[in-house]
Short mmCIF file of C-alpha atoms in Angstrom, two decimals:
data_model
loop_
_atom_site.label_atom_id
_atom_site.label_comp_id
_atom_site.label_asym_id
_atom_site.label_seq_id
_atom_site.Cartn_x
_atom_site.Cartn_y
_atom_site.Cartn_z
CA UNK A 1 -8.46 21.62 -8.11
CA UNK A 2 -5.85 19.90 -9.75
CA UNK A 3 -7.31 17.03 -10.84
CA UNK A 4 -5.18 15.97 -13.13
CA UNK A 5 -2.11 16.48 -11.39
CA UNK A 6 -3.04 14.83 -8.43
CA UNK A 7 -4.14 11.49 -10.73
CA UNK A 8 -1.00 11.91 -12.92
CA UNK A 9 1.26 11.02 -9.64
CA UNK A 10 -1.04 8.43 -8.05
CA UNK A 11 -1.04 6.93 -11.72
CA UNK A 12 2.93 6.78 -11.67
CA UNK A 13 3.82 6.56 -8.08
CA UNK A 14 1.22 2.60 -8.24
CA UNK A 15 2.72 2.20 -11.65
CA UNK A 16 6.20 1.77 -10.49
CA UNK A 17 4.68 -0.28 -7.77
CA UNK A 18 3.02 -2.93 -10.50
CA UNK A 19 6.43 -2.41 -12.14
CA UNK A 20 8.56 -3.09 -8.74
CA UNK A 21 6.48 -5.68 -6.54
CA UNK A 22 5.13 -8.61 -8.47
CA UNK A 23 8.59 -8.99 -9.66
CA UNK A 24 10.86 -8.44 -7.48
CA UNK A 25 10.56 -12.21 -5.91
CA UNK A 26 11.51 -13.28 -9.30
CA UNK A 27 14.04 -11.72 -10.31
CA UNK A 28 15.81 -12.05 -7.00
CA UNK A 29 15.08 -16.24 -7.26
CA UNK A 30 16.93 -15.66 -11.21
CA UNK A 31 20.18 -14.31 -10.14
CA UNK A 32 20.06 -17.02 -7.59
CA UNK A 33 19.06 -16.09 -3.92
CA UNK A 34 16.81 -18.46 -2.13
CA UNK A 35 13.43 -17.47 -0.29
CA UNK A 36 14.86 -16.02 3.05
CA UNK A 37 16.91 -13.57 1.28
CA UNK A 38 13.70 -12.68 -0.47
CA UNK A 39 11.59 -11.96 2.37
CA UNK A 40 14.91 -10.06 4.07
CA UNK A 41 14.46 -7.71 1.03
CA UNK A 42 11.18 -7.57 1.12
CA UNK A 43 11.30 -6.86 4.86
CA UNK A 44 13.69 -4.04 4.56
CA UNK A 45 11.44 -2.37 1.45
CA UNK A 46 8.97 -2.62 4.26
CA UNK A 47 11.02 -1.74 7.08
CA UNK A 48 12.09 1.67 5.74
CA UNK A 49 7.91 2.96 6.44
CA UNK A 50 8.49 2.67 10.00
CA UNK A 51 10.49 5.84 10.05
CA UNK A 52 10.89 7.55 6.50
CA UNK A 53 7.18 9.11 6.62
CA UNK A 54 7.25 10.30 9.66
CA UNK A 55 10.56 11.93 9.43
CA UNK A 56 9.12 13.92 5.88
CA UNK A 57 5.88 14.83 7.65
CA UNK A 58 7.89 16.37 10.72
CA UNK A 59 10.00 18.31 7.89
CA UNK A 60 6.72 19.27 6.47
CA UNK A 61 5.96 21.33 9.51
CA UNK A 62 8.70 23.69 8.08
CA UNK A 63 7.97 24.17 4.88
CA UNK A 64 4.60 26.06 2.90
CA UNK A 65 5.36 24.18 -0.42
CA UNK A 66 5.08 20.24 0.76
CA UNK A 67 5.49 19.39 -2.75
CA UNK A 68 9.54 20.67 -2.83
CA UNK A 69 9.60 17.64 -0.24
CA UNK A 70 7.97 15.19 -1.76
CA UNK A 71 10.00 16.04 -5.57
CA UNK A 72 13.16 15.27 -3.36
CA UNK A 73 12.45 12.39 -2.31
CA UNK A 74 11.14 10.90 -6.19
CA UNK A 75 14.48 12.77 -7.09
CA UNK A 76 16.67 10.31 -4.80
CA UNK A 77 14.56 7.26 -5.31
CA UNK A 78 15.10 7.11 -8.88
CA UNK A 79 18.90 7.87 -8.62
CA UNK A 80 19.25 5.24 -5.88
CA UNK A 81 17.09 2.92 -7.63
CA UNK A 82 19.34 2.84 -10.66
CA UNK A 83 21.88 1.65 -9.21
CA UNK A 84 20.37 -1.64 -9.36
CA UNK A 85 21.18 -1.85 -12.88
CA UNK A 86 25.14 -2.29 -11.69
CA UNK A 87 24.41 -4.50 -8.61
CA UNK A 88 23.97 -8.12 -7.93
CA UNK A 89 25.93 -8.87 -4.42
CA UNK A 90 22.90 -8.95 -1.65
CA UNK A 91 24.66 -6.62 0.34
CA UNK A 92 24.83 -4.18 -2.06
CA UNK A 93 20.88 -4.88 -3.22
CA UNK A 94 20.42 -4.44 0.29
CA UNK A 95 21.51 -0.72 0.53
CA UNK A 96 20.05 -0.02 -2.31
CA UNK A 97 17.06 -1.43 -1.37
CA UNK A 98 16.82 0.53 1.94
CA UNK A 99 17.97 4.15 0.20
CA UNK A 100 15.52 3.54 -2.69
CA UNK A 101 12.25 2.49 -0.39
CA UNK A 102 13.31 5.04 2.36
CA UNK A 103 12.53 7.91 -0.11
CA UNK A 104 10.10 6.26 -2.04
CA UNK A 105 7.83 5.26 1.12
CA UNK A 106 8.17 8.53 2.30
CA UNK A 107 6.66 10.80 -0.27
CA UNK A 108 3.16 8.84 -0.67
CA UNK A 109 1.77 9.69 2.87
CA UNK A 110 2.76 13.54 2.78
CA UNK A 111 1.05 13.51 -0.65
CA UNK A 112 -1.93 11.80 0.84
CA UNK A 113 -2.04 14.59 2.97
CA UNK A 114 -1.56 17.06 0.20
CA UNK A 115 -4.29 15.98 -1.49
CA UNK A 116 -6.47 15.98 0.86
CA UNK A 117 -5.53 19.65 1.75
CA UNK A 118 -6.66 20.67 -1.79
CA UNK A 119 -10.03 18.59 -1.40
CA UNK A 120 -10.82 20.82 1.04
CA UNK A 121 -14.35 19.86 2.31
CA UNK A 122 -14.58 17.66 -1.34
CA UNK A 123 -12.89 14.37 0.46
CA UNK A 124 -15.38 12.67 -1.60
CA UNK A 125 -13.44 13.38 -5.14
CA UNK A 126 -10.57 11.39 -3.20
CA UNK A 127 -11.61 8.17 -4.61
CA UNK A 128 -11.95 9.53 -8.23
CA UNK A 129 -8.29 10.63 -8.25
CA UNK A 130 -7.04 7.83 -5.98
CA UNK A 131 -8.66 5.31 -8.66
CA UNK A 132 -5.63 6.47 -11.55
CA UNK A 133 -3.30 4.88 -9.32
CA UNK A 134 -5.11 1.24 -9.66
CA UNK A 135 -5.29 2.40 -13.17
CA UNK A 136 -1.44 3.19 -13.29
CA UNK A 137 -0.55 -0.34 -11.49
CA UNK A 138 -2.64 -2.45 -14.15
CA UNK A 139 -1.16 -0.76 -16.48
CA UNK A 140 2.30 -1.77 -15.63
CA UNK A 141 2.01 -4.65 -14.14
CA UNK A 142 0.31 -6.65 -16.85
CA UNK A 143 3.17 -4.74 -19.42
CA UNK A 144 5.70 -5.54 -17.48
CA UNK A 145 4.68 -9.16 -17.65
CA UNK A 146 4.50 -9.41 -21.39
CA UNK A 147 7.79 -7.39 -21.98
CA UNK A 148 9.77 -9.86 -19.17
CA UNK A 149 8.00 -12.94 -20.92
CA UNK A 150 9.92 -11.45 -24.03
CA UNK A 151 13.17 -9.85 -22.96
CA UNK A 152 13.55 -11.85 -19.55
CA UNK A 153 13.80 -10.64 -16.08
CA UNK A 154 17.55 -9.00 -16.70
CA UNK A 155 15.86 -6.02 -18.04
CA UNK A 156 13.66 -5.66 -15.00
CA UNK A 157 15.70 -3.15 -12.70
CA UNK A 158 15.13 -0.33 -16.40
CA UNK A 159 11.72 -1.01 -16.50
CA UNK A 160 11.39 0.04 -12.57
CA UNK A 161 13.54 2.64 -12.76
CA UNK A 162 11.63 4.46 -15.21
CA UNK A 163 8.79 4.33 -13.74
CA UNK A 164 10.50 5.90 -10.81
CA UNK A 165 11.60 8.70 -13.26
CA UNK A 166 7.97 9.14 -14.45
CA UNK A 167 6.89 10.05 -10.47
CA UNK A 168 9.60 12.56 -10.51
CA UNK A 169 8.42 14.74 -13.41
CA UNK A 170 4.62 14.22 -12.83
CA UNK A 171 5.69 15.79 -8.98
CA UNK A 172 7.20 18.81 -10.97
CA UNK A 173 3.62 19.85 -12.54
CA UNK A 174 1.79 20.45 -8.45
CA UNK A 175 2.86 23.07 -5.58
CA UNK A 176 1.29 24.53 -2.61
CA UNK A 177 2.26 27.75 -3.02
CA UNK A 178 -0.10 29.97 -0.38
CA UNK A 179 -0.81 27.20 1.58
CA UNK A 180 -2.27 28.11 4.86
CA UNK A 181 -0.34 26.45 7.77
CA UNK A 182 -2.73 24.72 10.78
CA UNK A 183 -2.63 26.84 13.98
CA UNK A 184 -1.28 25.14 16.50
CA UNK A 185 -3.79 23.99 19.06
CA UNK A 186 -6.50 21.13 19.26
CA UNK A 187 -5.58 17.80 21.13
CA UNK A 188 -1.80 16.87 21.42
CA UNK A 189 -1.18 13.44 19.47
CA UNK A 190 0.24 11.79 22.33
CA UNK A 191 -3.59 12.01 23.61
CA UNK A 192 -5.23 10.56 20.79
CA UNK A 193 -2.90 7.63 20.18
CA UNK A 194 -3.71 6.89 24.13
CA UNK A 195 -7.47 6.16 23.38
CA UNK A 196 -8.55 2.96 23.20
CA UNK A 197 -10.00 2.77 19.78
CA UNK A 198 -6.97 4.07 18.34
CA UNK A 199 -4.68 1.63 19.69
CA UNK A 200 -7.14 -1.02 18.44
CA UNK A 201 -7.18 0.84 15.11
CA UNK A 202 -3.36 0.65 14.62
CA UNK A 203 -3.05 -3.00 15.69
CA UNK A 204 -5.89 -4.09 13.36
CA UNK A 205 -3.26 -2.29 10.21
CA UNK A 206 -0.88 -3.76 11.65
CA UNK A 207 -2.07 -7.16 11.61
CA UNK A 208 -3.85 -6.65 8.17
CA UNK A 209 -0.76 -5.77 6.51
CA UNK A 210 1.67 -8.51 8.16
CA UNK A 211 -1.11 -10.80 6.55
CA UNK A 212 -0.20 -9.29 3.28
CA UNK A 213 3.30 -10.27 3.63
CA UNK A 214 3.30 -13.48 2.36
CA UNK A 215 0.91 -12.26 -0.55
CA UNK A 216 3.32 -9.24 -1.48
CA UNK A 217 7.09 -11.25 -1.44
CA UNK A 218 5.77 -14.95 -2.56
CA UNK A 219 2.24 -14.85 -4.41
CA UNK A 220 4.13 -14.63 -7.68
CA UNK A 221 7.01 -17.03 -6.59
CA UNK A 222 3.82 -19.50 -6.13
CA UNK A 223 2.53 -18.56 -9.55
CA UNK A 224 5.52 -19.37 -10.87
CA UNK A 225 5.51 -22.63 -9.10
CA UNK A 226 2.69 -23.59 -10.58
CA UNK A 227 3.79 -23.22 -14.27
CA UNK A 228 2.26 -19.70 -15.15
CA UNK A 229 4.48 -17.55 -17.31
CA UNK A 230 5.41 -13.69 -16.50
CA UNK A 231 2.69 -12.43 -18.74
CA UNK A 232 0.35 -14.93 -16.61
CA UNK A 233 1.53 -13.60 -13.45
CA UNK A 234 0.75 -9.84 -14.35
CA UNK A 235 -2.63 -10.73 -15.77
CA UNK A 236 -3.16 -12.18 -12.06
CA UNK A 237 -1.94 -9.07 -10.26
CA UNK A 238 -3.66 -6.81 -12.75
CA UNK A 239 -7.09 -9.24 -11.92
CA UNK A 240 -6.87 -8.22 -8.80
CA UNK A 241 -6.66 -4.31 -8.66
CA UNK A 242 -8.97 -4.37 -11.49
CA UNK A 243 -11.43 -5.51 -8.67
CA UNK A 244 -10.27 -2.96 -6.84
CA UNK A 245 -11.10 -0.05 -9.43
CA UNK A 246 -14.69 -1.79 -9.61
CA UNK A 247 -14.89 -1.23 -5.99
CA UNK A 248 -13.62 2.07 -5.81
CA UNK A 249 -16.24 3.21 -8.35
CA UNK A 250 -18.78 1.60 -6.57
CA UNK A 251 -17.63 1.97 -2.79
CA UNK A 252 -19.54 5.82 -2.34
CA UNK A 253 -22.96 4.02 -2.92
CA UNK A 254 -22.15 1.77 -0.21
CA UNK A 255 -21.27 3.95 2.29
CA UNK A 256 -24.60 5.32 2.04
CA UNK A 257 -26.46 2.34 3.29
CA UNK A 258 -23.24 0.30 5.34
CA UNK A 259 -21.09 2.15 8.01
CA UNK A 260 -17.62 2.48 7.63
CA UNK A 261 -17.11 -0.06 10.80
CA UNK A 262 -19.50 -2.81 9.13
CA UNK A 263 -16.79 -2.30 5.84
CA UNK A 264 -14.38 -2.86 8.06
CA UNK A 265 -15.25 -5.78 9.40
CA UNK A 266 -16.63 -7.44 6.38
CA UNK A 267 -13.55 -6.80 4.40
CA UNK A 268 -10.93 -8.15 7.22
CA UNK A 269 -13.43 -11.46 7.31
CA UNK A 270 -12.80 -11.75 3.49
CA UNK A 271 -9.07 -11.62 3.68
CA UNK A 272 -9.22 -14.43 5.95
CA UNK A 273 -10.93 -16.22 3.35
CA UNK A 274 -9.12 -15.06 0.48
CA UNK A 275 -5.70 -16.16 2.53
CA UNK A 276 -7.16 -19.70 3.19
CA UNK A 277 -7.82 -19.98 -0.40
CA UNK A 278 -4.72 -19.76 -1.79
CA UNK A 279 -3.06 -21.74 0.93
CA UNK A 280 -5.44 -24.72 0.23
CA UNK A 281 -6.79 -24.33 -3.11
CA UNK A 282 -4.08 -22.67 -5.36
CA UNK A 283 -3.77 -25.50 -7.69
CA UNK A 284 -7.30 -24.65 -8.75
CA UNK A 285 -7.65 -21.57 -11.96
CA UNK A 286 -10.92 -20.51 -10.38
CA UNK A 287 -10.22 -20.64 -6.78
CA UNK A 288 -6.78 -18.02 -7.54
CA UNK A 289 -9.49 -16.20 -9.63
CA UNK A 290 -11.80 -15.42 -6.90
CA UNK A 291 -8.60 -14.99 -4.30
CA UNK A 292 -7.58 -12.16 -6.54
CA UNK A 293 -11.08 -10.59 -6.98
CA UNK A 294 -11.28 -10.53 -3.05
CA UNK A 295 -7.97 -8.20 -3.30
CA UNK A 296 -11.20 -5.36 -3.32
CA UNK A 297 -11.85 -6.22 0.01
CA UNK A 298 -8.34 -7.06 1.60
CA UNK A 299 -6.73 -4.17 0.39
CA UNK A 300 -8.99 -1.91 -1.38
CA UNK A 301 -12.18 -1.53 0.99
CA UNK A 302 -9.83 -2.07 3.67
CA UNK A 303 -7.74 1.03 2.96
CA UNK A 304 -11.03 3.11 2.34
CA UNK A 305 -12.19 2.81 5.68
CA UNK A 306 -8.75 3.10 6.81
CA UNK A 307 -7.79 6.19 5.26
CA UNK A 308 -11.20 7.72 6.36
CA UNK A 309 -10.63 6.95 9.99
CA UNK A 310 -7.08 8.59 9.95
CA UNK A 311 -8.77 11.53 8.60
CA UNK A 312 -11.24 11.48 11.71
CA UNK A 313 -9.12 10.67 14.27
CA UNK A 314 -5.96 13.20 13.53
CA UNK A 315 -7.53 16.51 12.24
CA UNK A 316 -5.84 19.99 11.97
CA UNK A 317 -1.86 19.75 13.16
CA UNK A 318 -1.73 16.46 13.40
CA UNK A 319 -2.53 15.00 9.80
CA UNK A 320 0.41 14.99 8.27
CA UNK A 321 1.60 12.85 11.75
CA UNK A 322 -1.30 10.74 11.20
CA UNK A 323 -0.98 9.61 7.78
CA UNK A 324 2.45 8.92 8.68
CA UNK A 325 1.65 7.08 11.51
CA UNK A 326 -0.63 4.87 9.58
CA UNK A 327 1.76 4.28 6.85
CA UNK A 328 4.26 3.62 9.61
CA UNK A 329 2.61 1.53 11.63
CA UNK A 330 0.98 -0.45 8.85
CA UNK A 331 2.51 -0.74 5.80
CA UNK A 332 6.26 -0.29 7.54
CA UNK A 333 5.97 -2.32 10.64
CA UNK A 334 3.33 -5.31 9.61
CA UNK A 335 4.34 -5.24 6.45
CA UNK A 336 7.96 -6.06 7.78
CA UNK A 337 7.05 -8.68 10.40
CA UNK A 338 4.76 -10.31 7.65
CA UNK A 339 7.75 -10.18 5.01
CA UNK A 340 10.20 -11.74 7.23
CA UNK A 341 8.11 -14.46 8.85
CA UNK A 342 7.07 -15.64 5.70
CA UNK A 343 10.50 -15.54 4.23
CA UNK A 344 11.86 -17.45 7.13
CA UNK A 345 9.17 -20.21 6.57
CA UNK A 346 8.29 -20.42 2.97
CA UNK A 347 11.21 -23.18 2.52
CA UNK A 348 10.43 -25.40 5.56
CA UNK A 349 6.70 -25.42 5.60
CA UNK A 350 5.73 -24.44 2.51
CA UNK A 351 3.15 -22.30 0.65
CA UNK A 352 -0.38 -23.74 1.95
CA UNK A 353 1.22 -23.30 5.55
CA UNK A 354 2.74 -19.66 5.07
CA UNK A 355 -0.56 -18.73 3.80
CA UNK A 356 -2.88 -20.16 6.73
CA UNK A 357 -0.58 -18.13 9.06
CA UNK A 358 -1.32 -14.95 6.91
CA UNK A 359 -4.82 -15.83 7.53
CA UNK A 360 -4.76 -16.15 11.22
CA UNK A 361 -2.98 -12.75 11.67
CA UNK A 362 -6.45 -10.93 9.45
CA UNK A 363 -8.86 -13.31 11.97
CA UNK A 364 -6.87 -11.87 15.10
CA UNK A 365 -7.38 -8.08 13.46
CA UNK A 366 -11.00 -8.80 13.05
CA UNK A 367 -11.52 -10.09 16.58
CA UNK A 368 -9.73 -6.83 17.45
CA UNK A 369 -12.00 -4.54 15.37
CA UNK A 370 -14.90 -6.39 16.17
CA UNK A 371 -14.32 -5.51 19.93
CA UNK A 372 -12.80 -1.90 19.61
CA UNK A 373 -13.00 -0.50 16.82
CA UNK A 374 -15.57 2.21 16.51
CA UNK A 375 -18.27 0.16 18.30
CA UNK A 376 -19.95 2.21 20.15
CA UNK A 377 -20.41 4.70 17.37
CA UNK A 378 -20.28 2.55 14.31
CA UNK A 379 -22.53 6.08 12.17
CA UNK A 380 -20.52 8.44 13.55
CA UNK A 381 -18.53 9.06 10.56
CA UNK A 382 -21.60 9.38 8.38
CA UNK A 383 -23.52 11.52 10.37
CA UNK A 384 -20.73 14.00 10.95
CA UNK A 385 -19.75 14.35 7.27
CA UNK A 386 -16.45 12.60 7.54
CA UNK A 387 -17.15 9.39 5.65
CA UNK A 388 -15.20 10.13 2.75
CA UNK A 389 -14.86 7.62 -0.33
CA UNK A 390 -11.59 6.92 -0.67
CA UNK A 391 -8.64 4.96 -2.26
#
């Protein structure tokens, strides 16, 4: 099992995320764009997740080595993003964002599926591999904050381009030669999607990721308005992911005593609380620290459960499509919706009400999950061996 090759890809993929997401809004504001335009750029980036993962999943059916697709996608992503070094016109930025994010977003669900395939029945090892993605995020989000504080935001596109180039180089170390394709048969994907618990699951994923729209697009801008430097902003983001890492290490033991359903519900409840803290207590350093520690729940624990539920619901030939749908519906449609709404409300209503709206979306997700997600068989995944520690 190629532990370090898999871990290396996650490291550099999420290193690019750490260089990109916390500072994109700050960069756009620094070159003169308003909150609504920032929201549109984030919405385009999230919106490509609606179709990109599914297209790559469809193409992968004809490949014995799915890593070739990942390598092509990572190469196109870095070439496209490098155009931002020379482009500051808003239409040009949108075009670069669309092309880059299409291929950048397409590759991760495919790589998740490749990782789970390579692990076979050892899916409990997933958390130890995915952990390196969080390490990569922390390294770049903290390092980028320091560098940008020293050199200025003008150098930010170059920094992200270098991170994207490393994704491509790390992908060259992996292959899937000799992969056995899944035999056709088993439940059709449409019959899976018609199940009430699966519909409820995807609705919960959509709502939680929509609630994160304000966070990803405007949390750094909020911190900047509160007079935090780029270095300090990077430290806040690092704290959130550090809490996530601690969760990844501990959650294997948690699942020995608590069902996936219970972890899901508790993580959503803490998400509601997190957005309310940012909404109304952001001027308190202590409150912001608590809010960032809760990232372990709102992203970490939630994603752990969702990856496992997706792996449980979609088996065999439908596995690639299931992972693609998870990315498309949640991070794509949900992220796009949340980013757009936050962008258009930010200047008019301010941070407090935008993050309050985020907490309301998470509250609806809690209601749906409580009533329909694995309600009648909360211990089913554990007893069947499908409950794995992931993220």
